[in-house]
Amino acid sequence: MAKILVKGVNWIGDSLFMTPALAALRKGFPNSHISLLINPWVREIFDGNPNVDEIIIYDERGKEKTLKGKSRFIQSLRNRNFDMGIIMQPRSYKAALFVYLSRIPQRIGYSHSLRNLLLTRRVEPPTAPLHDIDMFLNIVLSLGVAPARKEPYLPFSPKADDWADRFLEERGVNKGELLIGINPGAFKQSKRWPEPRYAELSDILIKEFKAKVIIFQGPGEDEIIEKVVSLMREKAIIVKAGIKELSALSRKCKLFVGNDTGPMHVAAASGTPVIALFGPADPQRSRPWGRDHVIIKKDLPCSPCSRVVCKEPTCMESITVEDVLQAVQSQLKRTEKSKGGALVTNRG
């Protein structure tokens, strides 16, 4: 039995986009043992994934932070005698070096600069922008594997679903009420829509659309959420949730509005229509997968860019509350029309 190690990616959205590649790998190597090496903060995405036999956690912010911890971890991988290592990060020299030092004989990844010396099979990067799902798939397809379905896979959790039902019931949300999810946070400051606009949007959704608004708060986002809530006149529901709980709650929402970040992709993968606010990133590469979603982006000469922090984030600030409200109204009309219902709001 061949033993395959997949060196995963670091972010929630990217991890979801990687799941079709794992499905294709399983289809092409049905009798192999597939181990997935990931950081602990994305583990919930892969728990219960049938295309992964084993999850190996590499905690680079914890016990593997030191050189001694890294050396010990690499030695543990050497002892596993993997036959093949697949590096999903398209340009990371460190990821390729990690697999190389683990003495895995076959090492597959995208061709990029000096890391080519560490690979035994180099995949040529695309010349035109590709969605990240296709980027990850291409690595696996280079092994002669037939493509699988491209939809991101996020397992349904009955336990999290029961929790979501109780959470909403305890906060007075009745079944059938219009529930809209809002996600104001993002790891990169450059990707955040201004907090005052999220506050204004939420107030209008509550007052004019008669919606219950649930604001999702991620780790380290206390200040962002506190600012949004302090600027609101109406009352929203605030929740700190893990990935499975986020998925379960977003399934209860009629719509999810958020920045280009992990929670938005979790909502999309959970089947909830999404309105995604894009600024510095290229939607061709990282848009939510599927046809039920709306992308709001202003084309500017400086976009796309890769800045984490931007002193003048015009790309995000140029998106107006009215832009988002029009998308909300359009999405709600579409969903109600498909059910034969009618959307009623206090807007003219």
Tab-separated table of C-alpha atoms in Angstrom:
chain	number	residue	atom	x	y	z
A	1	MET	CA	0.000	0.000	0.000
A	2	ALA	CA	1.437	3.357	-1.062
A	3	LYS	CA	1.699	6.000	1.641
A	4	ILE	CA	0.965	9.544	0.485
A	5	LEU	CA	1.570	12.706	2.498
A	6	VAL	CA	-0.304	15.839	1.422
A	7	LYS	CA	1.204	19.077	2.755
A	8	GLY	CA	-1.917	21.201	3.176
A	9	VAL	CA	-2.467	24.949	3.036
A	10	ASN	CA	-2.799	27.391	5.920
A	11	TRP	CA	-6.101	29.228	5.506
A	12	ILE	CA	-9.738	28.204	5.883
A	13	GLY	CA	-10.860	29.205	2.398
A	14	ASP	CA	-7.813	27.637	0.747
A	15	SER	CA	-8.360	24.438	2.733
A	16	LEU	CA	-11.934	24.190	1.469
A	17	PHE	CA	-10.710	24.784	-2.076
A	18	MET	CA	-8.251	21.914	-1.618
A	19	THR	CA	-10.954	19.311	-0.868
A	20	PRO	CA	-11.771	18.531	-4.547
A	21	ALA	CA	-8.082	17.724	-5.097
A	22	LEU	CA	-8.222	15.286	-2.180
A	23	ALA	CA	-11.290	13.646	-3.736
A	24	ALA	CA	-9.464	13.277	-7.056
A	25	LEU	CA	-6.412	11.864	-5.275
A	26	ARG	CA	-8.536	9.262	-3.505
A	27	LYS	CA	-10.212	8.354	-6.792
A	28	GLY	CA	-6.843	7.917	-8.495
A	29	PHE	CA	-5.191	6.064	-5.610
A	30	PRO	CA	-8.070	4.162	-3.969
A	31	ASN	CA	-5.844	1.688	-2.122
A	32	SER	CA	-3.297	4.187	-0.824
A	33	HIS	CA	-3.065	5.555	2.693
A	34	ILE	CA	-3.521	9.337	2.446
A	35	SER	CA	-2.199	11.452	5.315
A	36	LEU	CA	-2.927	15.171	5.458
A	37	LEU	CA	-0.453	17.488	7.181
A	38	ILE	CA	-2.156	20.708	8.346
A	39	ASN	CA	-2.153	23.419	10.995
A	40	PRO	CA	-4.533	22.940	13.939
A	41	TRP	CA	-6.802	25.885	13.090
A	42	VAL	CA	-8.102	24.232	9.895
A	43	ARG	CA	-8.573	20.733	11.323
A	44	GLU	CA	-12.371	20.981	11.607
A	45	ILE	CA	-12.627	21.339	7.839
A	46	PHE	CA	-11.186	17.874	7.326
A	47	ASP	CA	-12.637	15.958	10.279
A	48	GLY	CA	-14.940	13.346	8.755
A	49	ASN	CA	-13.598	13.764	5.212
A	50	PRO	CA	-13.747	10.291	3.599
A	51	ASN	CA	-10.843	11.082	1.282
A	52	VAL	CA	-8.354	11.403	4.145
A	53	ASP	CA	-7.189	8.402	6.178
A	54	GLU	CA	-5.212	10.363	8.733
A	55	ILE	CA	-4.769	13.955	9.873
A	56	ILE	CA	-1.322	14.977	11.104
A	57	ILE	CA	-1.207	18.243	13.021
A	58	TYR	CA	1.815	20.498	12.705
A	59	ASP	CA	1.507	23.207	15.363
A	60	GLU	CA	4.051	25.786	14.219
A	61	ARG	CA	2.742	28.265	16.801
A	62	GLY	CA	2.976	25.714	19.603
A	63	LYS	CA	5.220	22.739	20.273
A	64	GLU	CA	6.740	22.822	16.767
A	65	LYS	CA	7.633	26.513	17.056
A	66	THR	CA	11.232	25.913	18.138
A	67	LEU	CA	13.993	24.467	15.979
A	68	LYS	CA	14.120	21.451	18.298
A	69	GLY	CA	10.376	20.931	17.905
A	70	LYS	CA	10.606	21.174	14.120
A	71	SER	CA	13.517	18.723	13.998
A	72	ARG	CA	11.672	16.224	16.168
A	73	PHE	CA	8.567	16.509	13.982
A	74	ILE	CA	10.496	16.029	10.733
A	75	GLN	CA	12.172	12.955	12.225
A	76	SER	CA	8.746	11.527	13.050
A	77	LEU	CA	7.768	11.944	9.390
A	78	ARG	CA	10.974	10.233	8.253
A	79	ASN	CA	10.092	7.265	10.436
A	80	ARG	CA	6.744	6.957	8.624
A	81	ASN	CA	8.456	6.108	5.298
A	82	PHE	CA	6.055	7.960	3.024
A	83	ASP	CA	6.299	7.094	-0.682
A	84	MET	CA	4.975	10.350	-2.082
A	85	GLY	CA	4.692	13.935	-0.874
A	86	ILE	CA	2.302	16.401	-2.526
A	87	ILE	CA	2.919	20.075	-1.761
A	88	MET	CA	-0.231	22.140	-2.226
A	89	GLN	CA	1.291	25.581	-1.587
A	90	PRO	CA	2.145	26.858	-5.082
A	91	ARG	CA	5.214	28.936	-4.194
A	92	SER	CA	6.297	28.095	-0.642
A	93	TYR	CA	9.968	27.139	-0.438
A	94	LYS	CA	9.540	26.240	3.237
A	95	ALA	CA	6.779	23.707	2.478
A	96	ALA	CA	8.893	22.020	-0.193
A	97	LEU	CA	11.921	21.957	2.115
A	98	PHE	CA	9.786	20.403	4.843
A	99	VAL	CA	8.812	17.491	2.578
A	100	TYR	CA	12.370	17.182	1.238
A	101	LEU	CA	13.848	16.940	4.740
A	102	SER	CA	11.288	14.226	5.543
A	103	ARG	CA	13.117	12.069	2.946
A	104	ILE	CA	10.044	11.331	0.893
A	105	PRO	CA	11.305	9.934	-2.453
A	106	GLN	CA	8.581	11.385	-4.720
A	107	ARG	CA	7.895	15.103	-4.193
A	108	ILE	CA	5.301	16.830	-6.370
A	109	GLY	CA	4.452	20.520	-6.511
A	110	TYR	CA	4.346	23.642	-8.632
A	111	SER	CA	7.553	24.764	-10.271
A	112	HIS	CA	8.843	27.932	-8.624
A	113	SER	CA	12.362	29.333	-8.467
A	114	LEU	CA	14.820	27.603	-6.122
A	115	ARG	CA	12.316	25.134	-4.758
A	116	ASN	CA	12.555	23.250	-8.070
A	117	LEU	CA	15.715	21.679	-6.640
A	118	LEU	CA	13.585	20.060	-3.923
A	119	LEU	CA	10.950	18.540	-6.232
A	120	THR	CA	11.071	15.328	-8.253
A	121	ARG	CA	7.973	16.212	-10.310
A	122	ARG	CA	7.423	19.860	-11.206
A	123	VAL	CA	4.009	21.103	-12.298
A	124	GLU	CA	4.104	24.146	-14.557
A	125	PRO	CA	2.042	27.023	-13.116
A	126	PRO	CA	-0.778	28.432	-15.288
A	127	THR	CA	-0.092	31.447	-17.478
A	128	ALA	CA	-3.549	32.954	-16.822
A	129	PRO	CA	-5.424	33.352	-13.508
A	130	LEU	CA	-7.082	30.131	-12.344
A	131	HIS	CA	-9.459	29.545	-9.473
A	132	ASP	CA	-7.653	28.053	-6.490
A	133	ILE	CA	-9.757	24.885	-6.797
A	134	ASP	CA	-8.264	24.307	-10.257
A	135	MET	CA	-4.800	25.267	-9.004
A	136	PHE	CA	-4.900	22.513	-6.389
A	137	LEU	CA	-6.539	20.029	-8.752
A	138	ASN	CA	-3.852	20.519	-11.386
A	139	ILE	CA	-1.191	19.211	-9.009
A	140	VAL	CA	-3.079	15.952	-8.556
A	141	LEU	CA	-4.071	15.717	-12.235
A	142	SER	CA	-0.366	15.795	-13.132
A	143	LEU	CA	-0.211	12.283	-11.654
A	144	GLY	CA	-2.605	11.009	-14.329
A	145	VAL	CA	-5.634	11.130	-12.054
A	146	ALA	CA	-9.064	11.815	-13.565
A	147	PRO	CA	-10.756	15.017	-12.307
A	148	ALA	CA	-13.419	14.740	-9.631
A	149	ARG	CA	-16.252	17.135	-8.782
A	150	LYS	CA	-15.061	20.649	-8.071
A	151	GLU	CA	-17.458	21.526	-5.260
A	152	PRO	CA	-15.720	22.095	-1.903
A	153	TYR	CA	-16.602	19.440	0.658
A	154	LEU	CA	-17.521	20.277	4.242
A	155	PRO	CA	-19.098	17.411	6.209
A	156	PHE	CA	-22.497	17.995	7.800
A	157	SER	CA	-22.378	17.711	11.604
A	158	PRO	CA	-25.645	16.611	13.288
A	159	LYS	CA	-24.200	17.650	16.661
A	160	ALA	CA	-23.409	21.169	15.425
A	161	ASP	CA	-26.808	21.368	13.738
A	162	ASP	CA	-28.570	20.577	17.029
A	163	TRP	CA	-26.427	23.195	18.748
A	164	ALA	CA	-27.393	25.792	16.137
A	165	ASP	CA	-31.100	25.062	16.640
A	166	ARG	CA	-30.759	25.503	20.404
A	167	PHE	CA	-28.652	28.644	20.004
A	168	LEU	CA	-31.263	30.339	17.833
A	169	GLU	CA	-34.200	29.182	19.951
A	170	GLU	CA	-32.585	30.572	23.111
A	171	ARG	CA	-32.239	33.938	21.377
A	172	GLY	CA	-35.816	34.121	20.238
A	173	VAL	CA	-35.334	33.279	16.572
A	174	ASN	CA	-38.343	31.359	15.311
A	175	LYS	CA	-38.238	28.930	12.403
A	176	GLY	CA	-39.289	30.668	9.213
A	177	GLU	CA	-37.969	34.078	10.263
A	178	LEU	CA	-35.591	35.832	7.898
A	179	LEU	CA	-32.086	35.230	9.258
A	180	ILE	CA	-29.082	36.927	7.650
A	181	GLY	CA	-25.469	36.252	8.602
A	182	ILE	CA	-22.908	39.055	8.701
A	183	ASN	CA	-19.126	38.643	8.927
A	184	PRO	CA	-17.292	41.984	9.403
A	185	GLY	CA	-13.879	40.541	10.240
A	186	ALA	CA	-10.900	39.468	8.152
A	187	PHE	CA	-7.327	38.586	9.049
A	188	LYS	CA	-6.010	41.115	6.525
A	189	GLN	CA	-6.956	44.711	7.322
A	190	SER	CA	-6.987	45.450	3.585
A	191	LYS	CA	-9.917	43.044	3.088
A	192	ARG	CA	-12.234	44.637	5.666
A	193	TRP	CA	-15.264	46.674	4.667
A	194	PRO	CA	-15.536	49.644	7.102
A	195	GLU	CA	-17.269	48.848	10.410
A	196	PRO	CA	-19.681	51.842	10.177
A	197	ARG	CA	-21.071	50.423	6.939
A	198	TYR	CA	-21.610	46.998	8.460
A	199	ALA	CA	-23.467	48.737	11.297
A	200	GLU	CA	-25.642	50.722	8.872
A	201	LEU	CA	-26.303	47.646	6.748
A	202	SER	CA	-27.310	45.582	9.789
A	203	ASP	CA	-29.670	48.302	11.052
A	204	ILE	CA	-31.438	48.467	7.687
A	205	LEU	CA	-31.741	44.684	7.443
A	206	ILE	CA	-33.319	44.549	10.897
A	207	LYS	CA	-35.599	47.576	10.574
A	208	GLU	CA	-36.650	47.522	6.928
A	209	PHE	CA	-36.264	43.867	5.973
A	210	LYS	CA	-37.561	42.624	9.338
A	211	ALA	CA	-34.577	40.297	9.512
A	212	LYS	CA	-32.785	38.797	12.446
A	213	VAL	CA	-29.091	39.553	11.951
A	214	ILE	CA	-26.433	37.264	13.346
A	215	ILE	CA	-22.910	38.713	13.465
A	216	PHE	CA	-20.118	36.143	13.382
A	217	GLN	CA	-17.003	36.904	15.410
A	218	GLY	CA	-13.707	35.168	14.795
A	219	PRO	CA	-10.594	34.885	16.985
A	220	GLY	CA	-8.992	38.253	17.714
A	221	GLU	CA	-11.925	40.214	16.294
A	222	ASP	CA	-13.319	41.629	19.551
A	223	GLU	CA	-12.464	45.219	18.660
A	224	ILE	CA	-14.006	44.961	15.185
A	225	ILE	CA	-17.284	43.501	16.439
A	226	GLU	CA	-17.492	45.881	19.396
A	227	LYS	CA	-17.178	48.827	17.022
A	228	VAL	CA	-19.916	47.505	14.714
A	229	VAL	CA	-22.285	46.857	17.625
A	230	SER	CA	-21.569	50.237	19.254
A	231	LEU	CA	-22.561	52.021	16.043
A	232	MET	CA	-25.824	50.104	15.623
A	233	ARG	CA	-29.235	51.335	16.717
A	234	GLU	CA	-30.869	47.935	16.389
A	235	LYS	CA	-29.919	44.751	18.234
A	236	ALA	CA	-28.100	41.916	16.510
A	237	ILE	CA	-27.147	38.433	17.676
A	238	ILE	CA	-23.414	37.971	18.250
A	239	VAL	CA	-21.772	34.567	18.081
A	240	LYS	CA	-18.258	33.194	18.497
A	241	ALA	CA	-18.259	29.856	16.725
A	242	GLY	CA	-15.879	27.174	15.541
A	243	ILE	CA	-15.907	26.020	11.932
A	244	LYS	CA	-18.545	23.308	12.416
A	245	GLU	CA	-20.825	25.644	14.401
A	246	LEU	CA	-20.290	28.407	11.844
A	247	SER	CA	-21.295	26.002	9.098
A	248	ALA	CA	-24.385	24.848	11.002
A	249	LEU	CA	-25.529	28.404	11.782
A	250	SER	CA	-24.905	29.625	8.247
A	251	ARG	CA	-27.124	26.801	6.949
A	252	LYS	CA	-29.967	28.381	8.928
A	253	CYS	CA	-29.383	31.756	7.228
A	254	LYS	CA	-31.218	32.819	4.113
A	255	LEU	CA	-28.173	34.855	3.132
A	256	PHE	CA	-24.608	35.521	4.289
A	257	VAL	CA	-22.793	38.845	3.759
A	258	GLY	CA	-19.076	39.044	4.395
A	259	ASN	CA	-15.578	40.007	3.360
A	260	ASP	CA	-13.309	37.785	1.307
A	261	THR	CA	-12.338	35.537	4.189
A	262	GLY	CA	-12.690	32.028	5.640
A	263	PRO	CA	-16.167	32.285	7.231
A	264	MET	CA	-17.621	33.481	3.925
A	265	HIS	CA	-16.216	30.405	2.191
A	266	VAL	CA	-17.542	28.149	4.980
A	267	ALA	CA	-21.025	29.608	4.448
A	268	ALA	CA	-20.778	29.082	0.686
A	269	ALA	CA	-19.559	25.490	1.133
A	270	SER	CA	-22.495	24.920	3.503
A	271	GLY	CA	-24.957	25.797	0.732
A	272	THR	CA	-25.893	29.316	1.849
A	273	PRO	CA	-26.111	32.052	-0.828
A	274	VAL	CA	-23.294	34.514	-0.210
A	275	ILE	CA	-22.695	38.179	-0.978
A	276	ALA	CA	-18.908	38.500	-0.948
A	277	LEU	CA	-17.206	41.893	-0.723
A	278	PHE	CA	-13.901	41.812	-2.599
A	279	GLY	CA	-11.150	44.415	-2.506
A	280	PRO	CA	-7.459	43.580	-2.980
A	281	ALA	CA	-7.888	39.930	-3.997
A	282	ASP	CA	-8.746	38.594	-7.449
A	283	PRO	CA	-12.213	36.936	-7.508
A	284	GLN	CA	-11.121	34.833	-10.470
A	285	ARG	CA	-8.865	33.001	-8.041
A	286	SER	CA	-10.768	33.004	-4.751
A	287	ARG	CA	-14.456	33.679	-5.392
A	288	PRO	CA	-16.945	31.482	-3.511
A	289	TRP	CA	-17.577	28.394	-5.618
A	290	GLY	CA	-21.044	28.007	-7.114
A	291	ARG	CA	-23.668	29.965	-9.046
A	292	ASP	CA	-25.810	31.169	-6.134
A	293	HIS	CA	-23.361	33.817	-4.971
A	294	VAL	CA	-22.845	37.521	-5.717
A	295	ILE	CA	-19.454	39.226	-5.874
A	296	ILE	CA	-19.240	42.968	-5.210
A	297	LYS	CA	-15.952	44.466	-6.357
A	298	LYS	CA	-14.871	47.832	-7.705
A	299	ASP	CA	-12.278	47.675	-10.472
A	300	LEU	CA	-9.386	49.988	-9.652
A	301	PRO	CA	-5.934	50.462	-11.229
A	302	CYS	CA	-4.232	49.228	-8.042
A	303	SER	CA	-6.319	46.051	-7.772
A	304	PRO	CA	-5.655	43.201	-7.389
A	305	CYS	CA	-2.798	43.526	-4.926
A	306	SER	CA	-1.396	41.421	-2.105
A	307	ARG	CA	-1.213	44.021	0.656
A	308	VAL	CA	-2.071	42.892	4.165
A	309	VAL	CA	-2.403	46.483	5.378
A	310	CYS	CA	-3.381	49.439	3.196
A	311	LYS	CA	-3.413	53.066	4.341
A	312	GLU	CA	-5.981	53.966	1.682
A	313	PRO	CA	-8.129	50.869	1.031
A	314	THR	CA	-10.155	52.567	-1.708
A	315	CYS	CA	-11.199	49.214	-3.157
A	316	MET	CA	-13.204	48.403	-0.013
A	317	GLU	CA	-14.278	51.934	0.862
A	318	SER	CA	-15.754	52.451	-2.615
A	319	ILE	CA	-18.332	49.713	-1.945
A	320	THR	CA	-21.433	51.496	-0.654
A	321	VAL	CA	-24.156	50.274	1.668
A	322	GLU	CA	-26.589	50.734	-1.214
A	323	ASP	CA	-24.457	48.420	-3.392
A	324	VAL	CA	-24.809	45.688	-0.796
A	325	LEU	CA	-28.504	46.339	-0.146
A	326	GLN	CA	-29.282	46.024	-3.850
A	327	ALA	CA	-27.493	42.678	-3.895
A	328	VAL	CA	-29.370	41.566	-0.757
A	329	GLN	CA	-32.727	42.498	-2.256
A	330	SER	CA	-31.892	40.771	-5.535
A	331	GLN	CA	-30.755	37.595	-3.780
A	332	LEU	CA	-33.794	37.459	-1.512
A	333	LYS	CA	-36.159	37.997	-4.447
A	334	ARG	CA	-34.462	35.174	-6.316
A	335	THR	CA	-34.753	32.740	-3.419
A	336	GLU	CA	-38.375	33.688	-2.722
A	337	LYS	CA	-39.264	33.382	-6.403
A	338	SER	CA	-37.834	29.864	-6.499
A	339	LYS	CA	-40.157	28.990	-3.606
A	340	GLY	CA	-43.165	30.788	-5.040
A	341	GLY	CA	-43.147	33.383	-2.242
A	342	ALA	CA	-42.919	37.162	-2.143
A	343	LEU	CA	-40.349	39.432	-0.533
A	344	VAL	CA	-41.862	42.185	1.607
A	345	THR	CA	-39.728	45.080	2.886
A	346	ASN	CA	-40.249	48.688	3.938
A	347	ARG	CA	-37.945	49.932	1.192
A	348	GLY	CA	-39.296	51.937	-1.691
